[in-house]
Amino acid sequence: MIPFPWIPGIPYEIGITTSDGTRFSKSVEAAALAPTPDANQALLFTSLGVYVGVIPVLIGLMWYPYIRRISIGKYSFFLSLTAGLLIFLGIDALLEVNEIVNQNLAAVFNGQALSVLVTISSFIVLLYTSERLTQRAIEKAVLKKNNHSLASSSSVGKLGKSEKSTTERQGGEIYNKSAKISSSTQEVQIQLQRYQQLLKPLTISMMIAIGIGLHNFGEGLAIGAAMLLGEVALSTFLIVGFTLHNTTEGLAIVAPIAKIERSRRMMIRRLVTMGLIAGVPTIAGTWIGGFLYSPIAAVIFLSVGAGAIFQVVYSLISWISHHQKSAPSSPLSGHVIAGFITGLLIMYLTGLLL
């Protein structure tokens, strides 16, 4: 460690010149003491994470009652708006990665290639995981219904044996029992379709929350690192900008599940859980960024977040296509196009504050 005098709040350029004349330098816009891990700093970073990540996302969840009551056309608009929001978030994450690679990461790590590798890998892994989770949930539901049907069939068989002597007299009743079994099988198929319609949007919303959580983790890293490096003005802009930026993310979580017929108490509990999944990682990001910032970790986590977001967009577009096929309008309707463009514009305009 090389001691030298400095004044808080004054910009400095700190550098090292080697024996062959090569110079490595770093500018500090406003000199300040580096945060030290203690209770006060941890509380400060926690408060920032709650203010930037948790509260705005939970505010965005308040769209739920409105979207639940709107027409099919307007609902398609909000679904495609969600896709636009997420596409912008994914691209924004990759741009942040590129900026970190150019400014803070040594060339030996080949940051751009690492980012592409992590993004594609996370996309494939999360796509497989989400599809597998949905399929397992449907299989469990079908198995439960089949067991119920077998139990009903077994009870009918026992009834036939105990009343064998009166088969002819009660033939019509036995026929009615068989008809009920057939009807029960049809009910199982109907229930299967209902489970598919229920679980698919729930899975999409959960993956949206996870993807946004990973993205917000990267935002927390940026805020914590800005404070660690003494960039007070930058950290203030990031806090205000990310807060407004993140209020739109709750809408992205709400839109896919707004039309699901579930009890209000259960749905509110699910929404709060998803909101916390999306917002709480910001707190962890500010801790790591403020106390132990690592450019390579920032590149990896932001790339994972980008891959997760692109996976969600893929699933969401598939869901929109399926949803539109059941509607009288064409899959590429004016509502869908307008919603997608509006989503991009919203994120662009709120991003101007960063």
Short mmCIF file of C-alpha atoms in Angstrom, two decimals:
data_model
loop_
_atom_site.label_atom_id
_atom_site.label_comp_id
_atom_site.label_asym_id
_atom_site.label_seq_id
_atom_site.Cartn_x
_atom_site.Cartn_y
_atom_site.Cartn_z
CA MET A 1 0.00 0.00 0.00
CA ILE A 2 1.36 3.42 -1.01
CA PRO A 3 0.19 6.24 1.29
CA PHE A 4 -0.57 9.64 -0.24
CA PRO A 5 -2.58 12.67 0.93
CA TRP A 6 -6.10 13.17 -0.42
CA ILE A 7 -9.13 15.37 0.24
CA PRO A 8 -12.67 13.92 0.34
CA GLY A 9 -14.87 14.95 -2.58
CA ILE A 10 -11.96 15.93 -4.87
CA PRO A 11 -11.45 14.07 -8.19
CA TYR A 12 -8.15 12.20 -8.57
CA GLU A 13 -6.35 10.11 -11.13
CA ILE A 14 -4.48 7.23 -9.52
CA GLY A 15 -1.90 5.42 -11.62
CA ILE A 16 1.21 3.29 -11.68
CA THR A 17 4.02 3.71 -14.21
CA THR A 18 6.26 0.72 -14.88
CA SER A 19 10.01 0.81 -15.55
CA ASP A 20 9.46 0.69 -19.32
CA GLY A 21 7.16 3.72 -19.25
CA THR A 22 3.83 1.88 -19.43
CA ARG A 23 1.19 3.57 -17.27
CA PHE A 24 -1.95 2.11 -15.73
CA SER A 25 -4.37 4.64 -14.27
CA LYS A 26 -7.89 4.96 -12.91
CA SER A 27 -9.90 8.13 -12.42
CA VAL A 28 -11.97 8.75 -9.29
CA GLU A 29 -14.63 11.44 -9.68
CA ALA A 30 -14.96 12.13 -5.94
CA ALA A 31 -12.58 10.67 -3.40
CA ALA A 32 -14.26 8.94 -0.47
CA LEU A 33 -13.47 6.27 2.07
CA ALA A 34 -14.17 2.77 0.81
CA PRO A 35 -17.11 1.13 2.63
CA THR A 36 -16.06 -1.25 5.38
CA PRO A 37 -18.20 -4.30 6.22
CA ASP A 38 -20.07 -3.32 9.38
CA ALA A 39 -23.67 -3.17 10.57
CA ASN A 40 -24.24 0.42 9.43
CA GLN A 41 -22.95 -0.18 5.90
CA ALA A 42 -24.88 -3.44 5.62
CA LEU A 43 -28.05 -1.61 6.69
CA LEU A 44 -27.36 1.16 4.17
CA PHE A 45 -26.91 -1.27 1.27
CA THR A 46 -29.97 -3.24 2.40
CA SER A 47 -32.05 -0.06 2.40
CA LEU A 48 -30.80 0.82 -1.07
CA GLY A 49 -31.65 -2.68 -2.33
CA VAL A 50 -35.17 -2.47 -0.89
CA TYR A 51 -35.69 1.03 -2.28
CA VAL A 52 -34.35 0.23 -5.75
CA GLY A 53 -35.44 -3.39 -6.24
CA VAL A 54 -38.17 -4.59 -3.88
CA ILE A 55 -40.50 -1.59 -3.53
CA PRO A 56 -40.68 -0.67 -7.26
CA VAL A 57 -41.43 -4.27 -8.28
CA LEU A 58 -44.17 -4.58 -5.65
CA ILE A 59 -45.64 -1.27 -6.85
CA GLY A 60 -45.71 -2.68 -10.37
CA LEU A 61 -47.74 -5.67 -9.12
CA MET A 62 -50.63 -3.28 -8.44
CA TRP A 63 -51.50 -3.57 -12.15
CA TYR A 64 -53.06 -6.95 -11.35
CA PRO A 65 -56.68 -5.85 -10.58
CA TYR A 66 -56.81 -3.69 -13.72
CA ILE A 67 -55.40 -6.29 -16.13
CA ARG A 68 -57.72 -8.93 -14.68
CA ARG A 69 -60.80 -6.97 -15.81
CA ILE A 70 -59.74 -5.88 -19.30
CA SER A 71 -60.88 -7.37 -22.62
CA ILE A 72 -59.02 -10.03 -24.62
CA GLY A 73 -57.63 -7.47 -27.06
CA LYS A 74 -56.24 -5.26 -24.31
CA TYR A 75 -54.90 -8.34 -22.54
CA SER A 76 -52.97 -9.29 -25.69
CA PHE A 77 -51.60 -5.74 -25.70
CA PHE A 78 -50.23 -6.14 -22.16
CA LEU A 79 -48.78 -9.59 -22.87
CA SER A 80 -46.84 -8.24 -25.85
CA LEU A 81 -45.91 -5.13 -23.85
CA THR A 82 -44.35 -7.52 -21.32
CA ALA A 83 -42.34 -9.12 -24.13
CA GLY A 84 -41.11 -5.68 -25.19
CA LEU A 85 -40.09 -4.80 -21.63
CA LEU A 86 -38.15 -8.03 -21.27
CA ILE A 87 -36.42 -7.80 -24.66
CA PHE A 88 -35.15 -4.36 -23.70
CA LEU A 89 -33.99 -5.64 -20.30
CA GLY A 90 -32.07 -8.49 -21.94
CA ILE A 91 -30.35 -6.19 -24.44
CA ASP A 92 -29.64 -3.69 -21.65
CA ALA A 93 -27.96 -6.43 -19.60
CA LEU A 94 -25.70 -7.38 -22.52
CA LEU A 95 -24.78 -3.72 -23.07
CA GLU A 96 -23.87 -3.42 -19.38
CA VAL A 97 -21.70 -6.52 -19.73
CA ASN A 98 -19.91 -5.02 -22.72
CA GLU A 99 -19.27 -1.80 -20.79
CA ILE A 100 -17.83 -3.70 -17.81
CA VAL A 101 -15.64 -5.80 -20.10
CA ASN A 102 -14.24 -2.73 -21.87
CA GLN A 103 -13.59 -0.70 -18.72
CA ASN A 104 -12.77 -3.11 -15.90
CA LEU A 105 -11.96 -6.59 -17.20
CA ALA A 106 -8.53 -7.69 -18.39
CA ALA A 107 -8.33 -8.80 -22.02
CA VAL A 108 -7.01 -12.22 -20.98
CA PHE A 109 -10.51 -13.18 -19.76
CA ASN A 110 -12.03 -12.56 -23.23
CA GLY A 111 -15.14 -11.11 -21.63
CA GLN A 112 -17.30 -10.91 -24.77
CA ALA A 113 -16.88 -14.61 -25.51
CA LEU A 114 -17.55 -15.46 -21.86
CA SER A 115 -20.73 -13.40 -21.94
CA VAL A 116 -22.02 -15.16 -25.08
CA LEU A 117 -21.20 -18.58 -23.60
CA VAL A 118 -22.96 -17.88 -20.29
CA THR A 119 -25.99 -16.27 -21.95
CA ILE A 120 -26.62 -19.18 -24.33
CA SER A 121 -25.99 -21.78 -21.62
CA SER A 122 -28.39 -20.14 -19.17
CA PHE A 123 -31.03 -19.83 -21.92
CA ILE A 124 -30.87 -23.55 -22.73
CA VAL A 125 -30.71 -24.72 -19.09
CA LEU A 126 -33.60 -22.53 -17.96
CA LEU A 127 -35.71 -23.46 -20.99
CA TYR A 128 -35.27 -27.14 -20.17
CA THR A 129 -35.90 -26.52 -16.47
CA SER A 130 -39.12 -24.56 -16.99
CA GLU A 131 -40.52 -27.11 -19.45
CA ARG A 132 -39.58 -29.98 -17.16
CA LEU A 133 -41.15 -28.37 -14.10
CA THR A 134 -44.38 -27.73 -15.99
CA GLN A 135 -44.48 -31.29 -17.31
CA ARG A 136 -43.86 -32.80 -13.88
CA ALA A 137 -46.63 -30.71 -12.35
CA ILE A 138 -49.06 -31.85 -15.06
CA GLU A 139 -48.02 -35.50 -14.64
CA LYS A 140 -48.65 -35.31 -10.89
CA ALA A 141 -52.08 -33.80 -11.48
CA VAL A 142 -52.99 -36.51 -14.02
CA LEU A 143 -51.72 -39.28 -11.71
CA LYS A 144 -53.83 -37.95 -8.87
CA LYS A 145 -56.92 -37.88 -11.09
CA ASN A 146 -56.21 -41.38 -12.45
CA ASN A 147 -55.90 -42.78 -8.93
CA HIS A 148 -59.25 -41.24 -8.11
CA SER A 149 -60.78 -42.82 -11.23
CA LEU A 150 -59.31 -46.25 -10.38
CA ALA A 151 -60.76 -46.04 -6.89
CA SER A 152 -64.17 -45.25 -8.34
CA SER A 153 -63.88 -48.15 -10.82
CA SER A 154 -62.87 -50.56 -8.04
CA SER A 155 -65.88 -49.63 -5.94
CA VAL A 156 -68.18 -50.23 -8.90
CA GLY A 157 -66.59 -53.68 -9.45
CA LYS A 158 -67.15 -54.67 -5.83
CA LEU A 159 -70.73 -53.57 -6.12
CA GLY A 160 -71.22 -55.86 -9.15
CA LYS A 161 -69.81 -58.92 -7.30
CA SER A 162 -71.91 -58.43 -4.19
CA GLU A 163 -75.07 -58.14 -6.25
CA LYS A 164 -74.36 -60.81 -8.88
CA SER A 165 -77.73 -62.51 -8.37
CA THR A 166 -79.60 -59.34 -9.28
CA THR A 167 -77.56 -58.43 -12.36
CA GLU A 168 -80.40 -58.80 -14.81
CA ARG A 169 -82.79 -56.87 -12.67
CA GLN A 170 -80.30 -54.03 -12.12
CA GLY A 171 -78.70 -54.08 -15.57
CA GLY A 172 -79.73 -50.51 -16.21
CA GLU A 173 -78.07 -49.39 -12.98
CA ILE A 174 -74.77 -51.12 -13.88
CA TYR A 175 -74.90 -49.49 -17.30
CA ASN A 176 -75.33 -46.15 -15.61
CA LYS A 177 -72.28 -46.87 -13.43
CA SER A 178 -70.19 -47.66 -16.54
CA ALA A 179 -71.39 -44.47 -18.15
CA LYS A 180 -70.27 -42.59 -15.07
CA ILE A 181 -66.78 -44.14 -15.34
CA SER A 182 -66.58 -43.06 -18.99
CA SER A 183 -67.73 -39.61 -17.98
CA SER A 184 -65.06 -39.58 -15.26
CA THR A 185 -62.38 -40.32 -17.88
CA GLN A 186 -63.58 -37.38 -19.93
CA GLU A 187 -63.45 -35.22 -16.83
CA VAL A 188 -59.81 -36.24 -16.32
CA GLN A 189 -58.99 -35.08 -19.86
CA ILE A 190 -60.78 -31.80 -19.25
CA GLN A 191 -58.89 -31.38 -15.97
CA LEU A 192 -55.62 -32.06 -17.81
CA GLN A 193 -56.34 -29.24 -20.24
CA ARG A 194 -57.23 -26.96 -17.35
CA TYR A 195 -53.96 -27.78 -15.57
CA GLN A 196 -52.03 -27.00 -18.75
CA GLN A 197 -53.81 -23.65 -19.10
CA LEU A 198 -53.15 -22.91 -15.42
CA LEU A 199 -49.54 -24.05 -15.05
CA LYS A 200 -48.13 -22.56 -18.25
CA PRO A 201 -48.77 -18.90 -17.34
CA LEU A 202 -47.74 -19.55 -13.73
CA THR A 203 -44.44 -21.01 -14.93
CA ILE A 204 -43.90 -18.07 -17.29
CA SER A 205 -44.53 -15.55 -14.50
CA MET A 206 -42.21 -17.40 -12.13
CA MET A 207 -39.43 -17.51 -14.75
CA ILE A 208 -40.00 -13.80 -15.43
CA ALA A 209 -39.53 -13.13 -11.71
CA ILE A 210 -36.33 -15.21 -11.66
CA GLY A 211 -34.96 -13.50 -14.78
CA ILE A 212 -35.76 -10.04 -13.42
CA GLY A 213 -34.20 -11.04 -10.09
CA LEU A 214 -30.95 -11.96 -11.81
CA HIS A 215 -31.04 -8.70 -13.76
CA ASN A 216 -31.71 -6.71 -10.58
CA PHE A 217 -28.79 -8.50 -8.94
CA GLY A 218 -26.60 -6.98 -11.65
CA GLU A 219 -28.16 -3.57 -11.01
CA GLY A 220 -27.33 -3.97 -7.32
CA LEU A 221 -23.73 -4.77 -8.25
CA ALA A 222 -23.56 -1.55 -10.29
CA ILE A 223 -24.92 0.59 -7.43
CA GLY A 224 -22.66 -1.00 -4.81
CA ALA A 225 -19.60 -0.73 -7.05
CA ALA A 226 -20.31 2.94 -7.79
CA MET A 227 -20.38 3.70 -4.07
CA LEU A 228 -17.28 1.58 -3.47
CA LEU A 229 -15.34 3.45 -6.17
CA GLY A 230 -16.39 6.85 -4.83
CA GLU A 231 -18.62 7.73 -7.80
CA VAL A 232 -21.22 9.50 -5.67
CA ALA A 233 -22.98 11.30 -8.52
CA LEU A 234 -23.18 8.13 -10.59
CA SER A 235 -24.56 6.09 -7.69
CA THR A 236 -27.27 8.74 -7.09
CA PHE A 237 -28.34 8.65 -10.74
CA LEU A 238 -28.36 4.85 -10.68
CA ILE A 239 -30.54 4.74 -7.56
CA VAL A 240 -33.15 7.18 -8.93
CA GLY A 241 -33.06 5.74 -12.44
CA PHE A 242 -33.28 2.08 -11.46
CA THR A 243 -36.14 2.85 -9.05
CA LEU A 244 -38.30 4.33 -11.83
CA HIS A 245 -37.05 1.72 -14.28
CA ASN A 246 -38.06 -1.19 -12.05
CA THR A 247 -41.66 -0.10 -11.48
CA THR A 248 -42.43 -1.53 -14.93
CA GLU A 249 -41.08 -4.96 -13.99
CA GLY A 250 -44.02 -5.80 -11.74
CA LEU A 251 -46.27 -5.42 -14.78
CA ALA A 252 -44.18 -8.02 -16.60
CA ILE A 253 -44.79 -10.51 -13.77
CA VAL A 254 -48.52 -9.81 -13.52
CA ALA A 255 -49.54 -9.93 -17.18
CA PRO A 256 -49.29 -13.70 -17.91
CA ILE A 257 -51.33 -14.75 -14.84
CA ALA A 258 -53.93 -11.96 -14.78
CA LYS A 259 -56.64 -14.11 -16.41
CA ILE A 260 -56.17 -17.21 -14.24
CA GLU A 261 -59.24 -18.11 -12.21
CA ARG A 262 -57.85 -18.60 -8.69
CA SER A 263 -58.85 -17.40 -5.25
CA ARG A 264 -57.79 -13.82 -4.57
CA ARG A 265 -55.91 -14.69 -1.37
CA MET A 266 -53.87 -17.44 -3.07
CA MET A 267 -53.06 -15.22 -6.06
CA ILE A 268 -51.96 -12.31 -3.86
CA ARG A 269 -49.66 -14.67 -1.96
CA ARG A 270 -48.14 -15.90 -5.24
CA LEU A 271 -47.70 -12.36 -6.54
CA VAL A 272 -45.92 -11.20 -3.38
CA THR A 273 -43.63 -14.25 -3.55
CA MET A 274 -42.77 -13.53 -7.19
CA GLY A 275 -42.22 -9.86 -6.39
CA LEU A 276 -39.75 -10.76 -3.66
CA ILE A 277 -37.96 -13.20 -5.98
CA ALA A 278 -37.58 -10.37 -8.49
CA GLY A 279 -36.61 -7.64 -6.02
CA VAL A 280 -34.62 -9.15 -3.14
CA PRO A 281 -31.55 -10.06 -5.30
CA THR A 282 -30.94 -6.31 -5.60
CA ILE A 283 -30.03 -6.31 -1.90
CA ALA A 284 -27.50 -9.12 -2.38
CA GLY A 285 -26.10 -7.26 -5.38
CA THR A 286 -25.52 -4.05 -3.42
CA TRP A 287 -23.77 -6.03 -0.67
CA ILE A 288 -21.42 -7.80 -3.07
CA GLY A 289 -20.87 -4.72 -5.22
CA GLY A 290 -20.18 -2.51 -2.21
CA PHE A 291 -17.99 -4.84 -0.17
CA LEU A 292 -16.44 -7.24 -2.66
CA TYR A 293 -16.84 -6.02 -6.24
CA SER A 294 -15.60 -8.35 -8.96
CA PRO A 295 -15.89 -7.46 -12.67
CA ILE A 296 -15.82 -11.12 -13.72
CA ALA A 297 -18.69 -11.91 -11.30
CA ALA A 298 -20.68 -8.97 -12.68
CA VAL A 299 -20.18 -10.25 -16.24
CA ILE A 300 -21.31 -13.77 -15.31
CA PHE A 301 -24.40 -12.74 -13.33
CA LEU A 302 -25.56 -10.18 -15.88
CA SER A 303 -25.10 -12.75 -18.67
CA VAL A 304 -27.09 -15.34 -16.72
CA GLY A 305 -29.80 -12.73 -16.25
CA ALA A 306 -29.83 -11.95 -19.97
CA GLY A 307 -30.15 -15.64 -20.84
CA ALA A 308 -32.99 -16.04 -18.33
CA ILE A 309 -34.82 -13.04 -19.76
CA PHE A 310 -34.48 -14.27 -23.35
CA GLN A 311 -35.79 -17.69 -22.26
CA VAL A 312 -38.82 -16.01 -20.71
CA VAL A 313 -39.41 -13.98 -23.88
CA TYR A 314 -39.35 -17.21 -25.90
CA SER A 315 -41.91 -18.83 -23.60
CA LEU A 316 -44.02 -15.67 -23.51
CA ILE A 317 -44.12 -15.38 -27.31
CA SER A 318 -45.19 -19.03 -27.51
CA TRP A 319 -47.93 -18.32 -24.97
CA ILE A 320 -49.09 -15.21 -26.88
CA SER A 321 -49.25 -17.24 -30.10
CA HIS A 322 -51.30 -19.95 -28.35
CA HIS A 323 -53.53 -17.32 -26.75
CA GLN A 324 -54.14 -15.55 -30.06
CA LYS A 325 -55.04 -18.78 -31.86
CA SER A 326 -58.02 -19.15 -29.54
CA ALA A 327 -59.08 -15.58 -30.30
CA PRO A 328 -60.87 -14.46 -33.47
CA SER A 329 -58.06 -12.07 -34.44
CA SER A 330 -54.88 -13.08 -36.23
CA PRO A 331 -51.79 -14.05 -34.18
CA LEU A 332 -50.00 -10.87 -35.29
CA SER A 333 -52.74 -8.37 -34.46
CA GLY A 334 -52.49 -4.63 -33.99
CA HIS A 335 -52.74 -5.06 -30.22
CA VAL A 336 -49.67 -7.33 -30.21
CA ILE A 337 -47.55 -5.03 -32.38
CA ALA A 338 -48.56 -1.89 -30.47
CA GLY A 339 -47.92 -3.56 -27.11
CA PHE A 340 -44.45 -4.76 -28.10
CA ILE A 341 -43.37 -1.34 -29.39
CA THR A 342 -44.86 0.38 -26.32
CA GLY A 343 -42.88 -1.93 -24.04
CA LEU A 344 -39.64 -1.01 -25.79
CA LEU A 345 -40.47 2.71 -25.61
CA ILE A 346 -41.32 2.58 -21.90
CA MET A 347 -37.99 0.96 -21.04
CA TYR A 348 -36.11 3.36 -23.32
CA LEU A 349 -37.71 6.46 -21.80
CA THR A 350 -37.19 5.32 -18.20
CA GLY A 351 -33.65 4.30 -19.15
CA LEU A 352 -32.87 7.90 -20.14
CA LEU A 353 -32.76 8.68 -16.43
CA LEU A 354 -29.76 6.38 -15.94
#
